[in-house]
Structure formats: C-alpha cells, structure tokens
Amino acid sequence: MSLDLNSVRDYLKHYDGPDVNLMEVCGSHTGAIAKNGIPSLLSDKIHLISGPGCPVCVCVSSYIDRLIELSLTENTCVVTFGDLIRVPGSQESLSIARGRGARVRMVYSPMETLDLAEKDPATTFVFAAVGFETTAPVYALLVEETKERHLSNVKLLTAIKTMPAVIDSLCSSHAPVDGFLAPGHVCAVTGYTAYEGLAKRYDLPFVVCGFTGPELLIGLTLLVKYRGQGIVKNAYPRVVTREGNQEAQALMQEVFEPAPAAWRGLGIIENSGLVLKGSYASCDAGSRDLSEDNKKNRACICDQVLTGRKKPVDCPLFGKVCSPMHPQGACMVSQEGSCFTWLTSGRQR
Ligand code: SF4
C-alpha cells in the first residue's frame, strides 16, 4: 500500500482485521499520540498501549525515598528535573519533603549542577539521574566534567534504564503486544540492531518512529501491516541510523556499565540499567543498592498499566482520588505518563 497521509489515515480508520495491540515504549510517543489525537483516528480494532518508557513512571518508590533521605541530610542538596519532584515515594514526594526542610533544586540541564557545586563547596549536590539511553550520554558528560574540574561535591544517584532488556522481559512474560513503536530518541543514540534480535526472537514487528502526527500514523500502519512478522522498519531515517550515534555510545561505555535495574511494576530486570563504573565510584551516591518497589497507594495499578494488561480507566482511583494535582502513582505525574495523558486528553471517553 501507499504510505501517503490520506492512504494511511484511511487504512487505520477502516482496518477490519484481527484485533491488534500496539505498544509505544517511549514516553515522548505517549505524549505525541495524545497531542495529535491519534486514538480518535484508529479503527476500534487497533488498541494502543503505553509501555514502560516514561522515565519517571518506571522510577521505583524506594529510589524516591532515597532521594528524600539525601535531601534531608546535612550539607546535601538533591538536584533534579521538575517532573521527578512530584512522584510519590512510599510515604511522600520530594515536593512534600521540601515543606519540611528538604533541600531540592530543580534544573533544566544536569550540567547546571557543576556551577551549583563550584559556588557552594560545603554542600554535596546529588543529581537524580533518571532516564534512558537518550539522557545517559549527558550524565556521562557531567561525570567527566566533574572529574575535569576536580569537584568532589558532585554525585549522581542513578536510575538509568535501557530499553532492549525491558522489552525482552515484556515479550518473554507474554505481555499482550502485537508490535512495538520503537523509541525514536533512544534509537537516535543506540541505533536499532538490538531490536532486530528481539523482532526475530518473538516474531514481532518493530517500527522506529518519529514524533509528528504523520510519522506516528505511518509507524502504526507499518506495525499493523507487518503483524506477526519479526521485522524492524526504520520510519525515522531523518534522525536514526542502524548503528546510531557512536560517539555518544563510546561516552556512555566509558563511564557506565550494565547492571540489574529496579522497575516500577516490573521488578528487578537483569542488565536493564546502567551504573557508574568502579573508576567513577567517587561520583556515585549509592546507586547500586537496589530494592523493589514499595508503592504508597496499594490500589494503584501502574504496574499493570505499564505492561499493557490494564488500561488507566480500569484503575478505581483514576480521575477520582488520582489526578495530576494529586497523583497516587507515577503514571499520573508526568505529561508522558499513560494515566496523565488518558485523563487530560479525554481518551477515557
Ligand atoms: Fe496509579 Fe493513578 Fe494510574 Fe491508578 S490512575 S494506575 S492510581 S497512577
């Protein structure tokens, strides 16, 4: 079939084959799908699932608890992106802890931590390094620059995750997924050879996809079309190459090494995270101490939402007790979270 915009819109709206579940594993895709009103353009037989690719959504509560503990420690300040401060830990969020004296600074770039540290040498600044392969090279730069400037008061508490291992874990646990929109930003760094192995192993299609409305529609069309085939298609060639950005990969490999990581709702997955290598241990604020999730509200079903087994509307708290103003789980905090986008885009209707 032709992939011009009218043809793909027509194809997706009138698709009448077997039901198909398609997962976007990137939080930016989740946001872009909501912003572009993509669900309203699809046939009732095409179901979209938001996977575990929103960095704050997959953050375990024990990680938030550790950040809070550090932020309440004498001469210590936690530095973070804005989204993270509202994520619930087991008892409270960083934002609430701030009300009782926790030192928390929000920044737009991790590199701002360097200036903070130089201006206030008596304080240790701990950067909350969450995210995927997309942000890992920036964290690697922060570590390199910390060494370069001989700063001993910059540390990272890392919760960096990697995509292929979690997708492997989802597929091997028989998550109800018939195809994946592969994460475009991550693939820009890593390339997509790792997804070729997964596609073959599980006979599932992967489409590397961009973030505009037309790119998403083409990506979804390819996934429906190649349902049941172990194939990878690159529908984002203006940004992504098969081998990715090798300079960024080399930087990551210099500073980080693979390690098990704890995922909200998914437990600990082998080789699904990155931690600082031993030669950079002086910059580590204790990232290797893993513990499982211990969520605040036991009725929250974030874990099942993230694996496609339930929809946000299946949660008894959705839109009632849990809202963007009063999030009970991480999926309601970030604009990339599935519960947030379902509620704010009116998708539940
Ligand atoms: Fe958790 Fe709130 Fe989503 Fe329910 S609606 S799954 S409580 S984040």
JSON list of C-alpha atoms and ligand atoms in Angstrom, two decimals, residues 299-302 305 312 315 317-319 322 328-332 339, ligand 1:
[
{"chain": "A", "resi": 299, "resn": "ALA", "atom": "CA", "xyz": [-4.93, 0.34, 44.89]},
{"chain": "A", "resi": 300, "resn": "CYS", "atom": "CA", "xyz": [-2.70, 1.90, 42.18]},
{"chain": "A", "resi": 301, "resn": "ILE", "atom": "CA", "xyz": [-2.36, -0.47, 39.20]},
{"chain": "A", "resi": 302, "resn": "CYS", "atom": "CA", "xyz": [0.51, 1.38, 37.49]},
{"chain": "A", "resi": 305, "resn": "VAL", "atom": "CA", "xyz": [-0.88, -0.31, 33.04]},
{"chain": "A", "resi": 312, "resn": "PRO", "atom": "CA", "xyz": [-5.77, 3.56, 33.11]},
{"chain": "A", "resi": 315, "resn": "CYS", "atom": "CA", "xyz": [-7.98, 1.74, 37.95]},
{"chain": "A", "resi": 317, "resn": "LEU", "atom": "CA", "xyz": [-8.67, 5.70, 41.55]},
{"chain": "A", "resi": 318, "resn": "PHE", "atom": "CA", "xyz": [-8.43, 7.11, 38.00]},
{"chain": "A", "resi": 319, "resn": "GLY", "atom": "CA", "xyz": [-9.80, 10.65, 37.83]},
{"chain": "A", "resi": 322, "resn": "CYS", "atom": "CA", "xyz": [-5.85, 10.18, 41.50]},
{"chain": "A", "resi": 328, "resn": "GLN", "atom": "CA", "xyz": [-1.28, 8.50, 43.62]},
{"chain": "A", "resi": 329, "resn": "GLY", "atom": "CA", "xyz": [1.06, 6.76, 41.19]},
{"chain": "A", "resi": 330, "resn": "ALA", "atom": "CA", "xyz": [3.89, 7.80, 38.90]},
{"chain": "A", "resi": 331, "resn": "CYS", "atom": "CA", "xyz": [1.85, 7.32, 35.70]},
{"chain": "A", "resi": 332, "resn": "MET", "atom": "CA", "xyz": [-0.28, 10.33, 36.69]},
{"chain": "A", "resi": 339, "resn": "CYS", "atom": "CA", "xyz": [-2.76, 7.86, 33.17]},
{"chain": "B", "resi": 1, "resn": "SF4", "atom": "FE1", "xyz": [-1.88, 4.59, 39.59]},
{"chain": "B", "resi": 1, "resn": "SF4", "atom": "FE2", "xyz": [-3.33, 6.83, 39.43]},
{"chain": "B", "resi": 1, "resn": "SF4", "atom": "FE3", "xyz": [-2.86, 5.45, 37.25]},
{"chain": "B", "resi": 1, "resn": "SF4", "atom": "FE4", "xyz": [-4.48, 4.48, 39.10]},
{"chain": "B", "resi": 1, "resn": "SF4", "atom": "S1", "xyz": [-4.83, 6.30, 37.87]},
{"chain": "B", "resi": 1, "resn": "SF4", "atom": "S2", "xyz": [-2.88, 3.38, 37.99]},
{"chain": "B", "resi": 1, "resn": "SF4", "atom": "S3", "xyz": [-3.51, 5.27, 40.96]},
{"chain": "B", "resi": 1, "resn": "SF4", "atom": "S4", "xyz": [-1.32, 6.48, 38.52]}
]
